[in-house]
PDB file of C-alpha atoms in Angstrom:
ATOM      1  CA  UNK M   1      -4.267  21.905  15.194  1.00 76.00           C
ATOM      2  CA  UNK M   2      -1.361  19.520  14.924  1.00 91.00           C
ATOM      3  CA  UNK M   3       2.283  19.800  14.043  1.00 93.00           C
ATOM      4  CA  UNK M   4       4.370  18.066  11.410  1.00 94.00           C
ATOM      5  CA  UNK M   5       7.904  17.324  12.610  1.00 95.00           C
ATOM      6  CA  UNK M   6      10.785  16.150  10.428  1.00 95.00           C
ATOM      7  CA  UNK M   7      13.532  14.083  12.086  1.00 96.00           C
ATOM      8  CA  UNK M   8      16.621  13.162  10.050  1.00 94.00           C
ATOM      9  CA  UNK M   9      18.799  11.995  12.944  1.00 94.00           C
ATOM     10  CA  UNK M  10      18.685   8.372  11.744  1.00 92.00           C
ATOM     11  CA  UNK M  11      21.135   7.844   8.853  1.00 93.00           C
ATOM     12  CA  UNK M  12      19.335   7.204   5.568  1.00 93.00           C
ATOM     13  CA  UNK M  13      15.872   7.743   7.025  1.00 96.00           C
ATOM     14  CA  UNK M  14      13.525  10.708   7.205  1.00 97.00           C
ATOM     15  CA  UNK M  15      10.899  10.415   9.947  1.00 97.00           C
ATOM     16  CA  UNK M  16       7.874  12.669   9.547  1.00 97.00           C
ATOM     17  CA  UNK M  17       5.825  12.699  12.750  1.00 97.00           C
ATOM     18  CA  UNK M  18       2.279  13.958  12.958  1.00 97.00           C
ATOM     19  CA  UNK M  19       1.377  15.187  16.424  1.00 96.00           C
ATOM     20  CA  UNK M  20      -2.178  16.082  17.456  1.00 96.00           C
ATOM     21  CA  UNK M  21      -5.074  16.690  15.071  1.00 95.00           C
ATOM     22  CA  UNK M  22      -4.554  16.986  11.321  1.00 95.00           C
ATOM     23  CA  UNK M  23      -6.904  18.058   8.572  1.00 93.00           C
ATOM     24  CA  UNK M  24      -6.901  20.075   5.363  1.00 91.00           C
ATOM     25  CA  UNK M  25      -4.739  22.846   6.819  1.00 89.00           C
ATOM     26  CA  UNK M  26      -1.809  20.531   7.564  1.00 91.00           C
ATOM     27  CA  UNK M  27      -2.381  18.232   4.550  1.00 95.00           C
ATOM     28  CA  UNK M  28      -0.711  20.696   2.181  1.00 93.00           C
ATOM     29  CA  UNK M  29       2.337  21.015   4.426  1.00 93.00           C
ATOM     30  CA  UNK M  30       2.546  17.238   4.829  1.00 96.00           C
ATOM     31  CA  UNK M  31       2.181  16.620   1.118  1.00 96.00           C
ATOM     32  CA  UNK M  32       4.926  19.144   0.278  1.00 94.00           C
ATOM     33  CA  UNK M  33       7.264  17.687   2.912  1.00 95.00           C
ATOM     34  CA  UNK M  34       6.780  14.074   1.763  1.00 97.00           C
ATOM     35  CA  UNK M  35       6.994  14.954  -1.936  1.00 94.00           C
ATOM     36  CA  UNK M  36      10.365  16.674  -1.288  1.00 94.00           C
ATOM     37  CA  UNK M  37      11.695  13.469   0.310  1.00 96.00           C
ATOM     38  CA  UNK M  38      10.754  11.102  -2.554  1.00 94.00           C
ATOM     39  CA  UNK M  39      13.839  10.132  -4.515  1.00 83.00           C
ATOM     40  CA  UNK M  40      16.257  11.740  -2.020  1.00 89.00           C
ATOM     41  CA  UNK M  41      17.911   8.377  -1.290  1.00 89.00           C
ATOM     42  CA  UNK M  42      16.280   8.114   2.147  1.00 95.00           C
ATOM     43  CA  UNK M  43      13.621   5.815   3.479  1.00 96.00           C
ATOM     44  CA  UNK M  44      10.469   7.634   4.578  1.00 97.00           C
ATOM     45  CA  UNK M  45       8.661   6.872   7.796  1.00 97.00           C
ATOM     46  CA  UNK M  46       5.429   8.628   8.720  1.00 98.00           C
ATOM     47  CA  UNK M  47       5.001   8.235  12.471  1.00 98.00           C
ATOM     48  CA  UNK M  48       1.403   8.537  13.642  1.00 98.00           C
ATOM     49  CA  UNK M  49       2.165   7.558  17.255  1.00 97.00           C
ATOM     50  CA  UNK M  50       1.246  11.033  18.487  1.00 97.00           C
ATOM     51  CA  UNK M  51      -1.655  11.650  16.097  1.00 97.00           C
ATOM     52  CA  UNK M  52      -5.060  12.007  17.710  1.00 97.00           C
ATOM     53  CA  UNK M  53      -7.169  12.771  14.622  1.00 96.00           C
ATOM     54  CA  UNK M  54      -6.689  12.565  10.844  1.00 96.00           C
ATOM     55  CA  UNK M  55      -9.213  13.533   8.224  1.00 94.00           C
ATOM     56  CA  UNK M  56      -9.495  12.151   4.714  1.00 93.00           C
ATOM     57  CA  UNK M  57      -7.214  14.791   3.198  1.00 95.00           C
ATOM     58  CA  UNK M  58      -4.350  13.348   5.263  1.00 96.00           C
ATOM     59  CA  UNK M  59      -5.262   9.797   4.210  1.00 96.00           C
ATOM     60  CA  UNK M  60      -5.235  10.960   0.605  1.00 96.00           C
ATOM     61  CA  UNK M  61      -1.716  12.363   1.063  1.00 97.00           C
ATOM     62  CA  UNK M  62      -0.564   9.040   2.550  1.00 97.00           C
ATOM     63  CA  UNK M  63      -2.039   7.086  -0.367  1.00 97.00           C
ATOM     64  CA  UNK M  64      -0.444   9.416  -2.896  1.00 97.00           C
ATOM     65  CA  UNK M  65       2.906   9.171  -1.099  1.00 97.00           C
ATOM     66  CA  UNK M  66       2.691   5.364  -1.134  1.00 97.00           C
ATOM     67  CA  UNK M  67       2.254   5.455  -4.891  1.00 97.00           C
ATOM     68  CA  UNK M  68       5.042   8.008  -5.476  1.00 96.00           C
ATOM     69  CA  UNK M  69       7.429   6.154  -3.176  1.00 96.00           C
ATOM     70  CA  UNK M  70       6.693   2.839  -4.893  1.00 95.00           C
ATOM     71  CA  UNK M  71       7.323   4.380  -8.340  1.00 95.00           C
ATOM     72  CA  UNK M  72      10.609   5.937  -7.165  1.00 95.00           C
ATOM     73  CA  UNK M  73      11.784   2.832  -5.302  1.00 94.00           C
ATOM     74  CA  UNK M  74      11.767   4.739  -2.016  1.00 94.00           C
ATOM     75  CA  UNK M  75      11.084   2.686   1.135  1.00 95.00           C
ATOM     76  CA  UNK M  76       7.936   4.004   2.837  1.00 96.00           C
ATOM     77  CA  UNK M  77       6.113   2.952   5.976  1.00 97.00           C
ATOM     78  CA  UNK M  78       3.598   4.327   8.453  1.00 97.00           C
ATOM     79  CA  UNK M  79       3.821   3.752  12.212  1.00 98.00           C
ATOM     80  CA  UNK M  80       0.569   3.123  14.072  1.00 97.00           C
ATOM     81  CA  UNK M  81       1.088   1.802  17.558  1.00 96.00           C
ATOM     82  CA  UNK M  82      -0.717   1.650  20.910  1.00 95.00           C
ATOM     83  CA  UNK M  83       0.047   5.326  21.577  1.00 95.00           C
ATOM     84  CA  UNK M  84      -1.732   6.412  18.380  1.00 96.00           C
ATOM     85  CA  UNK M  85      -5.096   8.068  19.062  1.00 95.00           C
ATOM     86  CA  UNK M  86      -8.051   5.695  19.192  1.00 96.00           C
ATOM     87  CA  UNK M  87      -9.923   7.483  16.402  1.00 95.00           C
ATOM     88  CA  UNK M  88      -6.889   7.192  14.099  1.00 96.00           C
ATOM     89  CA  UNK M  89      -6.411   3.484  14.813  1.00 95.00           C
ATOM     90  CA  UNK M  90     -10.106   2.759  14.324  1.00 94.00           C
ATOM     91  CA  UNK M  91     -10.247   4.654  11.052  1.00 93.00           C
ATOM     92  CA  UNK M  92      -7.440   2.535   9.614  1.00 94.00           C
ATOM     93  CA  UNK M  93      -9.041  -0.680  10.882  1.00 92.00           C
ATOM     94  CA  UNK M  94     -12.658   0.045   9.848  1.00 93.00           C
ATOM     95  CA  UNK M  95     -11.829   1.395   6.400  1.00 91.00           C
ATOM     96  CA  UNK M  96      -9.365  -1.354   5.514  1.00 92.00           C
ATOM     97  CA  UNK M  97      -6.543   1.182   5.015  1.00 93.00           C
ATOM     98  CA  UNK M  98      -4.318  -0.958   7.194  1.00 90.00           C
ATOM     99  CA  UNK M  99      -4.347  -3.599   4.444  1.00 91.00           C
ATOM    100  CA  UNK M 100      -3.452  -1.236   1.577  1.00 94.00           C
ATOM    101  CA  UNK M 101      -0.966   1.088   3.277  1.00 95.00           C
ATOM    102  CA  UNK M 102       2.452  -0.066   4.579  1.00 95.00           C
ATOM    103  CA  UNK M 103       1.520  -0.016   8.279  1.00 96.00           C
ATOM    104  CA  UNK M 104       3.952  -1.192  10.946  1.00 96.00           C
ATOM    105  CA  UNK M 105       3.447  -1.421  14.701  1.00 95.00           C
ATOM    106  CA  UNK M 106       6.565   0.391  15.913  1.00 95.00           C
ATOM    107  CA  UNK M 107       9.155   2.933  14.907  1.00 93.00           C
ATOM    108  CA  UNK M 108      11.826   0.219  15.185  1.00 92.00           C
ATOM    109  CA  UNK M 109       9.984  -1.911  12.639  1.00 93.00           C
ATOM    110  CA  UNK M 110       9.690   1.085  10.330  1.00 93.00           C
ATOM    111  CA  UNK M 111      13.404   1.854  10.638  1.00 90.00           C
ATOM    112  CA  UNK M 112      14.326  -1.735   9.764  1.00 89.00           C
ATOM    113  CA  UNK M 113      12.193  -1.496   6.604  1.00 86.00           C
ATOM    114  CA  UNK M 114      13.586   1.910   5.635  1.00 80.00           C
ATOM    115  CA  UNK M 115      17.181   0.817   5.332  1.00 66.00           C
TER     116      UNK M 115
END
């Protein structure tokens, strides 16, 4: 089971990190956390650098958040880098999610988009 960590140490940005394995159990917590951040005048970054597994419920939350953020004018990006678990990276590549979600290759790139 994974953890969902909120980091607000960067001014104007909320970083939500997923660490470990995530499925239906953590999807509800993630959805609630992200929904609370929409429209709060902060950019949202979901950092998957420490994620080792995501199921489709998590992907669904990310797609919903993309739509809500877009509608609210909230900057939103997802970090997938070399540290991200192989199964997570492959899922985004094979399914084409990397072309429809706002994926960036580093936290620094996400922070520059969030501001």
